[in-house]
Coordinates of C-alpha atoms and ligand atoms in Angstrom, one line a residue:
M9 CA 0.0 0.0 0.0
T10 CA 1.2 3.5 -0.7
T11 CA 1.0 6.1 1.9
D12 CA 3.5 8.7 3.3
F13 CA 2.9 7.5 6.9
L14 CA 1.7 4.4 8.6
I15 CA 0.6 5.3 12.1
V16 CA 0.2 2.6 14.7
G17 CA -2.3 3.5 17.4
A18 CA -5.3 5.9 17.2
G19 CA -4.9 7.4 20.7
Y20 CA -3.7 10.9 21.3
A21 CA -0.2 10.3 20.0
G22 CA -1.3 8.7 16.7
S23 CA -4.3 10.8 16.1
V24 CA -2.6 14.2 16.7
C25 CA 0.3 13.2 14.5
A26 CA -2.1 12.0 11.8
R27 CA -3.9 15.3 11.7
V28 CA -0.8 17.5 11.7
L29 CA 0.8 15.5 8.9
A30 CA -2.4 15.4 6.9
D31 CA -2.9 19.2 7.3
A32 CA 0.6 19.5 5.8
G33 CA -0.5 17.5 2.7
K34 CA 0.8 14.1 3.7
T35 CA -1.1 10.9 3.3
V36 CA -1.6 8.9 6.5
H37 CA -2.8 5.4 7.1
L38 CA -3.8 5.1 10.8
I39 CA -4.5 1.6 12.4
D40 CA -5.5 0.5 15.8
K41 CA -5.9 -3.0 17.0
R42 CA -8.9 -2.1 19.2
P43 CA -12.3 -1.7 17.5
H44 CA -12.3 2.0 18.0
I45 CA -10.3 5.3 17.9
G46 CA -9.3 7.4 20.9
G47 CA -7.0 5.0 22.7
N48 CA -7.5 4.9 26.4
A49 CA -9.4 8.2 26.3
Y50 CA -12.2 6.5 24.2
D51 CA -15.7 7.2 25.7
E52 CA -19.1 5.7 24.8
R53 CA -22.7 5.4 26.0
D54 CA -23.4 2.4 28.2
A55 CA -26.5 0.3 27.8
H56 CA -28.5 2.9 29.8
G57 CA -27.4 5.9 27.7
V58 CA -24.9 7.4 30.1
L59 CA -21.5 8.6 28.7
I60 CA -18.8 6.5 30.4
H61 CA -15.0 6.0 30.0
P62 CA -14.5 2.2 29.5
Y63 CA -10.7 2.5 30.2
G64 CA -11.1 4.5 33.4
P65 CA -11.9 8.2 34.1
H66 CA -10.1 10.7 32.0
I67 CA -10.1 14.3 33.1
F68 CA -8.5 16.9 30.9
H69 CA -6.3 19.5 32.4
T70 CA -3.3 21.5 31.1
N71 CA -1.2 24.6 31.4
A72 CA -0.2 24.4 27.8
K73 CA -2.0 27.0 25.7
K74 CA -0.9 25.4 22.4
V75 CA -2.4 22.1 23.5
I76 CA -5.8 23.5 24.3
E77 CA -5.7 25.6 21.1
F78 CA -5.0 22.6 19.0
L79 CA -7.7 20.4 20.5
S80 CA -10.2 23.3 20.4
R81 CA -10.2 23.0 16.6
F82 CA -12.2 19.7 17.2
T83 CA -14.3 20.3 20.3
T84 CA -16.0 22.9 22.5
W85 CA -15.5 22.5 26.2
R86 CA -17.3 22.1 29.4
F87 CA -15.7 23.8 32.4
Y88 CA -15.0 21.1 35.0
E89 CA -12.7 21.1 38.0
H90 CA -12.2 17.6 39.4
R91 CA -12.5 16.9 43.1
V92 CA -11.5 13.8 45.0
L93 CA -12.4 12.7 48.5
A94 CA -10.7 9.8 50.4
Q95 CA -12.6 7.6 52.8
V96 CA -10.6 7.4 56.0
G97 CA -12.5 5.6 58.8
E98 CA -16.0 7.1 58.7
Q99 CA -14.9 10.3 57.1
L100 CA -14.7 11.6 53.5
L101 CA -11.8 13.9 53.4
P102 CA -10.3 16.1 50.5
I103 CA -7.3 14.8 48.7
P104 CA -4.7 16.3 47.9
I105 CA -4.3 16.8 51.7
N106 CA -5.3 20.4 52.5
R107 CA -6.3 22.5 55.5
T108 CA -9.8 20.9 55.6
T109 CA -8.3 17.4 55.5
I110 CA -6.1 18.0 58.6
N111 CA -8.7 20.0 60.6
Q112 CA -11.5 17.4 60.0
L113 CA -9.3 14.4 60.5
Y114 CA -7.8 15.6 63.8
G115 CA -10.7 17.7 65.0
L116 CA -8.6 20.9 64.8
S117 CA -9.3 24.4 63.6
L118 CA -5.9 25.4 62.3
S119 CA -5.3 28.5 60.1
E120 CA -3.3 28.3 56.9
D121 CA -0.1 29.3 58.7
E122 CA -0.8 26.9 61.5
V123 CA -1.2 24.1 59.0
Q124 CA 2.2 24.7 57.7
G125 CA 3.6 24.8 61.3
Y126 CA 1.7 21.5 62.0
L127 CA 3.2 19.8 59.0
E128 CA 6.6 20.9 60.2
T129 CA 6.1 19.2 63.5
V130 CA 4.9 15.9 62.0
R131 CA 7.0 15.6 58.9
E132 CA 10.0 13.2 59.0
P133 CA 12.8 15.0 57.1
R134 CA 14.6 12.7 54.7
D135 CA 17.6 13.4 52.6
P136 CA 18.1 12.2 49.9
L137 CA 14.5 11.5 48.7
Q138 CA 15.0 8.1 47.0
T139 CA 11.7 6.3 47.4
S140 CA 8.1 7.4 47.4
E141 CA 8.1 6.7 51.2
D142 CA 10.9 9.2 51.6
V143 CA 8.9 11.8 49.7
V144 CA 5.6 11.3 51.6
L145 CA 7.2 11.1 55.1
N146 CA 9.3 14.1 54.3
S147 CA 6.2 16.1 53.4
V148 CA 3.4 14.9 55.8
G149 CA 4.8 12.5 58.3
R150 CA 3.8 9.0 59.2
D151 CA 0.2 9.2 60.3
L152 CA -1.0 11.0 57.2
C153 CA 1.3 8.7 55.1
D154 CA -0.3 5.6 56.6
K155 CA -3.9 6.8 56.4
F156 CA -3.9 8.2 52.8
F157 CA -1.0 6.8 50.9
R158 CA 0.5 3.5 52.1
G159 CA -2.6 1.3 51.6
Y160 CA -3.6 3.0 48.3
T161 CA -0.1 2.5 46.9
R162 CA 0.0 -1.2 48.0
K163 CA -3.2 -1.8 46.1
Q164 CA -2.3 0.3 43.1
W165 CA 1.2 -1.1 42.6
G166 CA 1.3 -4.3 44.6
L167 CA 4.4 -2.7 46.3
D168 CA 5.1 -0.8 49.5
L169 CA 5.8 2.9 49.2
S170 CA 9.4 2.2 50.1
Q171 CA 9.8 0.0 46.9
L172 CA 8.7 2.7 44.5
S173 CA 10.8 5.5 42.9
A174 CA 10.4 8.9 44.4
G175 CA 8.9 10.3 41.2
V176 CA 5.5 8.5 41.8
A177 CA 4.7 10.4 45.1
A178 CA 6.3 13.6 43.9
R179 CA 3.2 14.1 41.7
I180 CA 1.0 14.6 44.8
P181 CA 0.9 18.1 46.3
T182 CA 0.0 19.1 49.8
R183 CA -1.8 22.4 50.5
S184 CA -2.2 24.5 53.6
N185 CA -5.2 26.3 52.2
D186 CA -8.8 25.0 51.5
D187 CA -8.2 24.5 47.7
D188 CA -9.8 21.1 47.2
R189 CA -9.4 20.9 43.4
Y190 CA -7.5 17.8 42.4
F191 CA -5.6 19.7 39.7
A192 CA -4.3 23.2 39.8
D193 CA -3.8 23.7 36.0
T194 CA -4.9 26.9 34.2
Y195 CA -7.2 25.0 31.8
Q196 CA -9.5 22.4 33.2
F197 CA -12.2 21.2 30.8
M198 CA -14.0 18.2 29.5
P199 CA -14.7 18.0 25.7
A200 CA -18.4 19.0 25.5
D201 CA -19.5 16.0 23.3
G202 CA -17.0 13.6 24.8
Y203 CA -13.5 12.4 23.8
T204 CA -14.6 10.1 21.0
A205 CA -16.5 12.8 19.2
M206 CA -13.4 15.0 19.4
F207 CA -11.2 12.3 17.9
E208 CA -13.7 11.7 15.1
R209 CA -13.5 15.3 14.1
M210 CA -9.7 15.3 14.4
L211 CA -9.4 12.3 12.0
D212 CA -12.0 13.6 9.6
H213 CA -9.6 14.6 6.8
P214 CA -9.3 13.4 3.2
G215 CA -5.6 12.7 3.8
I216 CA -6.3 10.2 6.7
T217 CA -7.5 6.6 6.3
V218 CA -8.5 5.0 9.6
R219 CA -8.7 1.2 10.1
T220 CA -9.6 -0.2 13.5
G221 CA -9.3 -3.8 14.5
V222 CA -6.0 -4.0 12.7
D223 CA -2.9 -5.2 14.5
F224 CA 0.5 -3.9 13.4
K225 CA 2.0 -7.3 13.4
D226 CA -0.4 -8.5 10.7
V227 CA 0.3 -5.6 8.3
R228 CA 3.9 -4.8 9.2
G229 CA 5.2 -5.7 5.7
D230 CA 2.4 -4.1 3.7
F231 CA 3.7 -0.5 3.6
P232 CA 7.1 -0.5 2.0
G233 CA 8.5 3.0 1.7
S234 CA 6.1 4.5 4.3
H235 CA 7.5 6.1 7.4
I236 CA 6.2 4.3 10.5
L237 CA 5.0 6.3 13.5
Y238 CA 4.6 3.8 16.2
T239 CA 2.6 4.5 19.4
G240 CA 2.3 1.0 20.8
P241 CA 4.4 -0.8 23.4
I242 CA 8.1 -0.4 22.5
D243 CA 9.0 -3.9 23.7
A244 CA 6.4 -5.4 21.4
Y245 CA 7.8 -3.5 18.4
F246 CA 11.1 -5.3 19.0
D247 CA 9.4 -8.7 19.7
H248 CA 10.3 -8.4 23.5
C249 CA 13.8 -9.3 22.6
Y250 CA 15.1 -8.2 26.0
G251 CA 12.0 -9.5 27.8
P252 CA 8.7 -7.7 28.6
L253 CA 8.6 -4.3 30.2
P254 CA 6.5 -4.6 33.4
Y255 CA 3.2 -2.9 33.6
R256 CA 0.5 -2.6 36.2
S257 CA -3.0 -3.3 34.9
L258 CA -6.5 -2.5 36.0
R259 CA -9.9 -4.3 35.9
F260 CA -12.8 -1.9 35.5
D261 CA -16.0 -2.9 37.1
H262 CA -18.7 -0.7 35.6
Q263 CA -22.1 -0.4 37.2
H264 CA -25.4 1.5 36.4
L265 CA -27.6 2.5 39.3
P266 CA -31.2 3.2 38.2
D267 CA -33.2 6.0 39.8
T268 CA -30.1 7.4 41.5
E269 CA -29.3 11.0 40.7
H270 CA -25.9 10.9 42.3
Y271 CA -24.1 8.0 44.0
Q272 CA -21.4 10.1 45.7
P273 CA -20.7 13.9 46.3
V274 CA -17.7 14.3 44.0
G275 CA -16.3 12.8 40.8
T276 CA -14.0 10.3 42.5
V277 CA -13.8 8.8 46.0
N278 CA -10.6 7.0 46.9
Y279 CA -10.5 4.0 49.2
P280 CA -6.9 4.0 50.6
N281 CA -7.6 1.5 53.4
D282 CA -10.8 -0.5 52.6
H283 CA -11.9 -2.8 49.8
D284 CA -9.9 -4.3 46.9
Y285 CA -10.6 -1.4 44.6
T286 CA -8.7 1.9 44.8
R287 CA -11.4 4.3 43.8
I288 CA -15.0 4.8 42.5
T289 CA -15.7 7.4 39.8
E290 CA -19.1 8.7 38.9
F291 CA -19.2 9.8 35.3
K292 CA -22.1 12.3 35.6
H293 CA -20.0 14.6 37.7
L294 CA -17.4 14.7 35.0
T295 CA -19.7 15.1 32.0
G296 CA -22.5 17.2 33.6
E297 CA -25.0 14.9 32.0
Q298 CA -28.6 14.7 33.2
H299 CA -30.0 11.2 33.6
P300 CA -32.5 9.7 36.1
G301 CA -29.8 7.0 36.9
T302 CA -26.1 7.1 37.3
S303 CA -23.1 5.1 36.1
I304 CA -20.0 4.4 38.2
V305 CA -16.7 2.5 37.8
R306 CA -14.6 0.7 40.4
E307 CA -10.9 0.2 39.6
F308 CA -9.2 -3.0 40.7
P309 CA -5.5 -3.0 40.2
Q310 CA -4.0 -6.2 39.0
A311 CA -0.7 -7.6 37.6
E312 CA -2.0 -9.1 34.4
G313 CA -4.0 -7.4 31.6
D314 CA -3.7 -4.4 29.3
P315 CA -0.7 -2.3 29.9
Y316 CA -1.8 0.8 31.9
Y317 CA 0.9 2.0 34.3
P318 CA 4.7 1.5 33.7
V319 CA 6.1 0.2 37.0
P320 CA 8.5 3.0 38.0
R321 CA 11.5 1.0 39.4
P322 CA 15.1 1.6 38.4
E323 CA 15.5 -1.9 36.9
N324 CA 12.5 -1.3 34.6
E325 CA 13.9 2.1 33.5
A326 CA 17.2 0.3 32.7
L327 CA 15.4 -2.2 30.6
F328 CA 13.5 0.5 28.8
K329 CA 16.8 2.3 28.0
R330 CA 17.9 -0.9 26.2
Y331 CA 14.8 -0.8 24.0
A332 CA 15.2 3.0 23.5
A333 CA 18.7 2.4 22.1
L334 CA 17.2 0.0 19.6
A335 CA 14.6 2.6 18.7
E336 CA 17.2 5.2 18.1
A337 CA 19.1 3.0 15.8
A338 CA 16.0 1.8 13.8
Q339 CA 15.5 3.3 10.4
G340 CA 12.2 4.5 9.0
V341 CA 10.3 4.5 12.3
T342 CA 9.6 7.1 14.9
F343 CA 8.3 6.3 18.4
V344 CA 6.0 8.5 20.4
G345 CA 3.3 8.0 23.1
R346 CA 3.0 6.6 26.6
L347 CA 3.6 3.0 25.5
A348 CA 6.4 3.7 23.2
Q349 CA 8.1 5.9 25.8
Y350 CA 7.3 3.6 28.8
R351 CA 6.2 6.6 30.9
Y352 CA 3.0 7.7 32.6
Y353 CA 2.0 10.8 30.7
N354 CA -1.2 12.8 31.0
M355 CA -3.2 13.4 27.9
D356 CA -1.9 17.0 27.4
Q357 CA 1.7 15.9 27.7
I358 CA 1.1 13.4 24.9
V359 CA -0.6 16.0 22.7
A360 CA 2.4 18.3 23.2
A361 CA 4.8 15.5 22.4
A362 CA 2.8 14.5 19.3
L363 CA 2.6 18.0 18.0
K364 CA 6.4 18.3 18.3
T365 CA 7.1 14.9 16.8
A366 CA 4.9 15.6 13.8
Q367 CA 6.5 19.0 13.2
D368 CA 10.0 17.4 13.5
L369 CA 9.0 14.9 10.8
L370 CA 7.7 17.6 8.6
D371 CA 10.9 19.6 9.2
G372 CA 13.0 16.5 8.4
S373 CA 14.8 16.8 11.7
P374 CA 17.3 14.0 12.3
A375 CA 15.8 13.0 15.6
A376 CA 12.4 12.5 14.1
A377 CA 13.8 10.5 11.1
A378 CA 15.4 7.9 13.4
Ligands
FAD408 C1 -6.8 4.5 34.3 C2 -6.2 5.7 33.6 C3 -6.7 7.0 33.8 C4 -6.2 8.1 33.2 N1 -6.7 9.3 33.5 C5 -6.2 10.4 32.9 C6 -6.7 11.7 33.3 O1 -7.6 11.8 34.0 N2 -6.1 12.8 32.7 C7 -5.1 12.7 31.8 O2 -4.6 13.7 31.3 N3 -4.5 11.4 31.5 C8 -5.1 10.3 32.0 N4 -4.5 9.1 31.7 C9 -3.4 9.0 30.7 C10 -4.0 8.9 29.3 O3 -4.7 7.7 29.2 C11 -2.8 8.9 28.3 O4 -2.1 10.1 28.5 C12 -3.2 8.8 26.9 O5 -4.0 7.7 26.7 C13 -1.9 8.6 26.0 O6 -2.2 8.5 24.7 P1 -1.4 7.5 23.8 O7 -1.8 7.8 22.4 O8 0.1 7.6 24.1 O9 -1.7 6.0 24.2 P2 -3.1 5.2 24.1 O10 -4.3 6.0 24.4 O11 -2.9 4.0 24.9 O12 -3.1 4.8 22.5 C14 -2.2 3.8 22.0 C15 -3.0 3.0 21.0 O13 -2.1 2.1 20.3 C16 -2.9 0.9 20.1 N5 -1.9 -0.2 19.8 C17 -1.0 -0.7 20.6 N6 -0.3 -1.7 20.0 C18 -0.9 -1.8 18.7 C19 -0.6 -2.7 17.6 N7 0.3 -3.6 17.7 N8 -1.3 -2.5 16.5 C20 -2.3 -1.5 16.4 N9 -2.6 -0.7 17.4 C21 -1.9 -0.8 18.6 C22 -3.7 0.7 21.3 O14 -4.8 -0.2 21.0 C23 -4.1 2.1 21.7 O15 -5.4 2.4 21.2 C24 -5.1 8.0 32.3 C25 -4.5 6.7 32.1 C26 -5.1 5.6 32.8 C27 -4.4 4.2 32.5

């Protein structure tokens, strides 16, 4: 088949690249082995007509103006600031930890300054910050660590906090004010008609051919002369020649509750200490939809299954680096996306990376031509 680019994966990485390349006059053949576009951000209506995220809740947030500007070509937005509560004992408390969390948990009435002073008295200074346990103890001390983070981490990763790289916990802020938003980014919106509708508009271009239900391994040799843009797992591209890169997976247990306007007060409730699931998300909070019933999802972390979260441990990073060296030496193929880069990236980070990759390819930069 003749096409300028074969793109593997119709998530953000593949779809954004496809659109930028097609806008520049290139022909693009985009495949995905799943039966739909959108990658993990794909959304659909469940049997009861409620818009849900089959691969787990996706909330859009970014500080990058160019990312929101690019996506705004394909969607309008609904303002939405995500809020998360954690069930600790009988209480539902804001997470990230803020002034309300500390005051309600301990029955205190500290001011903002006093919260900072309080954290100073309970934190356990650590230097260097090597593990996630170091990061959390250094910031909030042992009791808050054990109540909010240790159990959640064990469920999420199957590892103790002390076995995880510092970077995982470094993503979680602590606030001394009452700001209870989960994210602090400048732009916090949900696509007004959902993610799939946004992807459909992005890929609606005469230069783009989309085929779903097609695995790269079955068509690998069918595109001689086309440049490959690969957004699948990097170890799979190289036939796992150094062994598989470890991932943590999830099982999603979706449920519809008829005649229930709302199941819970906010979009997500975390369960750090109880149950086998880590959290419950109620989609109507995210989408703002009206419906007499409501749909929720419970997330059960597990070792086997689709690759969701790269396991951030030094030996896995070392293994990835060996694959990255192969990728750098490979001719006629460019790697981009969370699976190709073996990193947890938010959607906006992948959009930014894809915009750059596509532009580099158009500019013929040596890095992109690798
Ligand atoms: C549970 C969960 C919740 C998340 N929530 C958020 C959130 O709230 N906010 C946020 O910003 N980010 C969130 N993310 C991150 C977000 O999902 C990613 O940033 C985004 O999906 C990355 O896009 P991508 O194109 O790199 O990967 P993907 O979306 O995974 O797309 C890659 C595509 O490649 C396809 N593919 C792989 N191998 C092949 C093959 N051999 N042949 C053909 N196709 C192939 C896959 O089927 C897939 O569709 C979340 C991630 C998870 C796991």
